[in-house]
Tab-separated table of C-alpha atoms in Angstrom:
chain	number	residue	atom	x	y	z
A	1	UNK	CA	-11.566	25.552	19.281
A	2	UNK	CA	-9.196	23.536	17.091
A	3	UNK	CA	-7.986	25.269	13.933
A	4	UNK	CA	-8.916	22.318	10.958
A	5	UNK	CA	-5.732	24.098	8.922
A	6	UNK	CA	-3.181	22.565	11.288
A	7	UNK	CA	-4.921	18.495	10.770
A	8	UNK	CA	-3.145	16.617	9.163
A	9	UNK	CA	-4.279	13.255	7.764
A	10	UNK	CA	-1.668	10.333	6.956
A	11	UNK	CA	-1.698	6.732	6.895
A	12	UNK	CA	-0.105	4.655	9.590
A	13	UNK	CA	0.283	0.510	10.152
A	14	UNK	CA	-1.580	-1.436	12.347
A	15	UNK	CA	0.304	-4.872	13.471
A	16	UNK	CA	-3.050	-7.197	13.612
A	17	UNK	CA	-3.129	-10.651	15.901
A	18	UNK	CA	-2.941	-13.312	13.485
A	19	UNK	CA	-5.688	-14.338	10.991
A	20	UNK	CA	-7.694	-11.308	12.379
A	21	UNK	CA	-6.916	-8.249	9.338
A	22	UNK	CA	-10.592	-8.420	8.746
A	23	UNK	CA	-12.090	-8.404	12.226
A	24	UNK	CA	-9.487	-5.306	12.977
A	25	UNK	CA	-10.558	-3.978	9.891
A	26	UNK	CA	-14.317	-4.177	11.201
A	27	UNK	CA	-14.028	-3.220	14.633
A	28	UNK	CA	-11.993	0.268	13.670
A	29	UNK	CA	-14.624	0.775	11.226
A	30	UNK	CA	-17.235	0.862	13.540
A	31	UNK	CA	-15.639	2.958	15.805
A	32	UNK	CA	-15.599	5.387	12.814
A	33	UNK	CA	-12.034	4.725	11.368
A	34	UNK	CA	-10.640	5.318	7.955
A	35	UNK	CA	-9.247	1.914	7.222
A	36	UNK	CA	-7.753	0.215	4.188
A	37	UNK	CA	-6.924	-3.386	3.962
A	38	UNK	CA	-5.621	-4.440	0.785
A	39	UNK	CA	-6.656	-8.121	-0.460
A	40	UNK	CA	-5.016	-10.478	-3.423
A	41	UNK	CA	-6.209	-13.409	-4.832
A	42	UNK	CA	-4.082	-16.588	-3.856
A	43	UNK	CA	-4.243	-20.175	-5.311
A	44	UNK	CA	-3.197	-22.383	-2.540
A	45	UNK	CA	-3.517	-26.564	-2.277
A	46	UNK	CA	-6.297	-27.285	-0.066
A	47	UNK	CA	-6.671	-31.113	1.226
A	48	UNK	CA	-5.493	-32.399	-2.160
A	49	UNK	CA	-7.465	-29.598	-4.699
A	50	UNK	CA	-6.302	-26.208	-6.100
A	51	UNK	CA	-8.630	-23.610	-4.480
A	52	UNK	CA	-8.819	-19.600	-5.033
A	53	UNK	CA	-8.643	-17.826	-1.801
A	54	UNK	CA	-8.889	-14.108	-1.225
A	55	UNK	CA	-6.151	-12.998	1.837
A	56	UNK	CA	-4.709	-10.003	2.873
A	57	UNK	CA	-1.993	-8.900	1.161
A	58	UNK	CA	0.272	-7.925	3.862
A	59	UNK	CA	-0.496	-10.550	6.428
A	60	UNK	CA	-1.013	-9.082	9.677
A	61	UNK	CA	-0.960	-5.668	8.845
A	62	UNK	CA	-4.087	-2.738	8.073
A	63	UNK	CA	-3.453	0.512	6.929
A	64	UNK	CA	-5.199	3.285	8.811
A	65	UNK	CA	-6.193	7.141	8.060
A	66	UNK	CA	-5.741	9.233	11.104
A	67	UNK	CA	-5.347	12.714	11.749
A	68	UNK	CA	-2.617	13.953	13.909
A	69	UNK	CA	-4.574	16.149	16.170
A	70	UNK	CA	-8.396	15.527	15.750
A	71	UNK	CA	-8.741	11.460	16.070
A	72	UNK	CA	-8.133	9.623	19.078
A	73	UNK	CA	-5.885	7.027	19.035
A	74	UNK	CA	-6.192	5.685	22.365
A	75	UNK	CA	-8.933	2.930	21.195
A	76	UNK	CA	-7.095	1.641	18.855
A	77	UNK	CA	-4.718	-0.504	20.879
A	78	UNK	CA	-7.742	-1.581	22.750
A	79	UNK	CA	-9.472	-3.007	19.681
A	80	UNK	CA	-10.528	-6.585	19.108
A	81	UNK	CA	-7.965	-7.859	16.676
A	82	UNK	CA	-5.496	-5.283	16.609
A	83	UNK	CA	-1.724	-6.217	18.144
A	84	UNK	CA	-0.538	-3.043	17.951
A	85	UNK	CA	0.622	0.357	15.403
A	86	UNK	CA	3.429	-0.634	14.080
A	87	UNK	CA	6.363	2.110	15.590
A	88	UNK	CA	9.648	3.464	15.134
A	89	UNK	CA	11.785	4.874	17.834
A	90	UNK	CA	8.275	5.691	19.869
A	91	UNK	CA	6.883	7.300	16.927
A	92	UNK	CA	3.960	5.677	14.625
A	93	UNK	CA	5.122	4.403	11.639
A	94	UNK	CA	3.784	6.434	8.692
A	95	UNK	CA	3.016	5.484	5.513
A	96	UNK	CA	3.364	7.302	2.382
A	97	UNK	CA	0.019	8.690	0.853
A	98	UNK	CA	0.907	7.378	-2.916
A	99	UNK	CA	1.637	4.299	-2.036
A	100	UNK	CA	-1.701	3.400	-0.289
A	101	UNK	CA	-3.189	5.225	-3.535
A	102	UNK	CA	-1.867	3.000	-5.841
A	103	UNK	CA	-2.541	0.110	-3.799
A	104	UNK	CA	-6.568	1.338	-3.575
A	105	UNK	CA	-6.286	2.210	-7.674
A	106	UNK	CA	-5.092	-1.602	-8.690
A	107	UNK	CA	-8.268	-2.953	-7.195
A	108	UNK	CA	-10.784	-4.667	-9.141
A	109	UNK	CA	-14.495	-3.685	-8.711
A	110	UNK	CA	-14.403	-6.343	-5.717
A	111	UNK	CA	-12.151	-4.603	-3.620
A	112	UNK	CA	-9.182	-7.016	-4.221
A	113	UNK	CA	-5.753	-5.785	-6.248
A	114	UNK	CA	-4.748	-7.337	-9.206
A	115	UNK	CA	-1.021	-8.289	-8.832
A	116	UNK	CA	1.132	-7.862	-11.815
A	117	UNK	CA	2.081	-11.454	-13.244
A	118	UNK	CA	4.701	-12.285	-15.723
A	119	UNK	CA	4.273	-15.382	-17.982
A	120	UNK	CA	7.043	-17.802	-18.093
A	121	UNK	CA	8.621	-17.949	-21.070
A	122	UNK	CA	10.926	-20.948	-22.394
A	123	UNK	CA	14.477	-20.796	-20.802
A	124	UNK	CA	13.079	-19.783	-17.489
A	125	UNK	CA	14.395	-21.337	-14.841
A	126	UNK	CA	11.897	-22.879	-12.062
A	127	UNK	CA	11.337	-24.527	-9.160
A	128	UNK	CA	9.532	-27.832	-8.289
A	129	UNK	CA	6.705	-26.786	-4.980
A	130	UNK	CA	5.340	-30.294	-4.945
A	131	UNK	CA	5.597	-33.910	-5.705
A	132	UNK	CA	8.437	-36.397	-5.307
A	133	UNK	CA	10.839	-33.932	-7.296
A	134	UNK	CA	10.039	-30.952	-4.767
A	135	UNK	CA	13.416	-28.715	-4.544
A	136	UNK	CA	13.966	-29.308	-7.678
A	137	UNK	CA	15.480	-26.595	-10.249
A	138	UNK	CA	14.764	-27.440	-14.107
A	139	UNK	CA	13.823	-25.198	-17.032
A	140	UNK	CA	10.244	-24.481	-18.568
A	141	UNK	CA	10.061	-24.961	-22.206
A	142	UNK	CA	6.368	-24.411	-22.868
A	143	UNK	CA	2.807	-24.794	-21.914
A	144	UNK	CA	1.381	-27.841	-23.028
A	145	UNK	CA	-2.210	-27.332	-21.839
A	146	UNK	CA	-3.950	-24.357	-19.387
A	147	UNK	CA	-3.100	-26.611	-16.387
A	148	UNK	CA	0.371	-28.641	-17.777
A	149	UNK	CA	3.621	-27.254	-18.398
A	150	UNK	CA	6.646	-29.101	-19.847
A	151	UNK	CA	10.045	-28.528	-18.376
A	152	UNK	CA	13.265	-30.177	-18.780
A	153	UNK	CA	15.001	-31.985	-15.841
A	154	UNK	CA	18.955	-32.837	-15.283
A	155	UNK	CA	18.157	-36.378	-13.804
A	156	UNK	CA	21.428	-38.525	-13.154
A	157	UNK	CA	23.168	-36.547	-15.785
A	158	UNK	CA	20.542	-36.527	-18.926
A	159	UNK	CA	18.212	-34.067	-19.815
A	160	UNK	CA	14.565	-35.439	-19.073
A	161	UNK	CA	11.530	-33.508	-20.407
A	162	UNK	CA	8.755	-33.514	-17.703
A	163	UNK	CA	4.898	-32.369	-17.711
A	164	UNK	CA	3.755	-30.813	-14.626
A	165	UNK	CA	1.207	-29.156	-13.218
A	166	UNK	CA	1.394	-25.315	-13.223
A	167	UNK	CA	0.325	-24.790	-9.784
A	168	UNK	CA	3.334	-26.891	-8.902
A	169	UNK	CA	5.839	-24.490	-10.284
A	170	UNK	CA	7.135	-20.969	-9.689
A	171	UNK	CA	10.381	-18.602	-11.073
A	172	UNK	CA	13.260	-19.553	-9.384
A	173	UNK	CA	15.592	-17.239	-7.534
């Protein structure tokens, strides 16, 4: 008989084939497996058209709760979407218990975490994602709708105010 005071639970990684978090995810459930796959909302350009698209955070990766004596882990490299746990020097890469807490407490009542977003504010300096001025570095000055922004351009040497669409901006580095 196994004493239940020596188990210990912890979270580990799971490296997941590409595309396939949520099938992993699935397939680890059903074989009874505490899993946790934390999802954002994205805004990506789709064939022309802004679209929101729920992904997986971390692409490629699933969290999983396992117990260091009482689970087997043998099935879990054998299961449909999984690559493999993530490992250092032969030993499964653990995860610390408050972070995977505060990832499950900034979800929404959907199941999908609310990133922290910062407004721009004028004097920012940004990036150009899209369009003939892609690459380009200028800096916001305001919003001048919910989907426009204005930023100013140096263009041959002058200053050149711009309007833009938001989507087709983002902070600079």
């Amino acid at each position: 008989m196994i004493n239940d005071s020596l188990a210990v639970k912890s979270w580990y990684l799971i490296f997941t084939k590409p595309r396939m978090e949520g099938l992993a995810k699935d397939n680890l459930s059903r074989q009874r497996y505490q899993t946790f796959l934390p999802r954002v909302k994205v805004t990506k350009r789709i064939r022309g058209r802004y679209a929101c698209r729920v992904e997986a955070m971390f692409p490629r990766y699933l969290f999983i709760h396992l117990d260091t004596i009482l689970d087997n882990w043998m099935p879990i490299r054998s299961t449909l979407g999984v690559s493999h746990m993530v490992r250092f020097g032969g030993t499964p890469a653990q995860v610390p218990d408050q972070l995977v807490e505060q990832l499950i407490g900034n979800q929404d009542g959907c199941g999908i975490n609310i990133l922290p977003t910062r407004e721009m504010i004028a004097g920012d300096r940004v990036e150009i994602l899209e369009g003939p001025m892609a690459g380009y570095i200028g800096t916001f000055e305001h919003a001048s709708s919910t989907e426009r922004v204005r930023i100013l351009l140096k263009i041959v040497g002058n200053y050149t105010r711009v309007n833009i669409d938001r989507n087709n901006i983002q902070l600079a580095i």
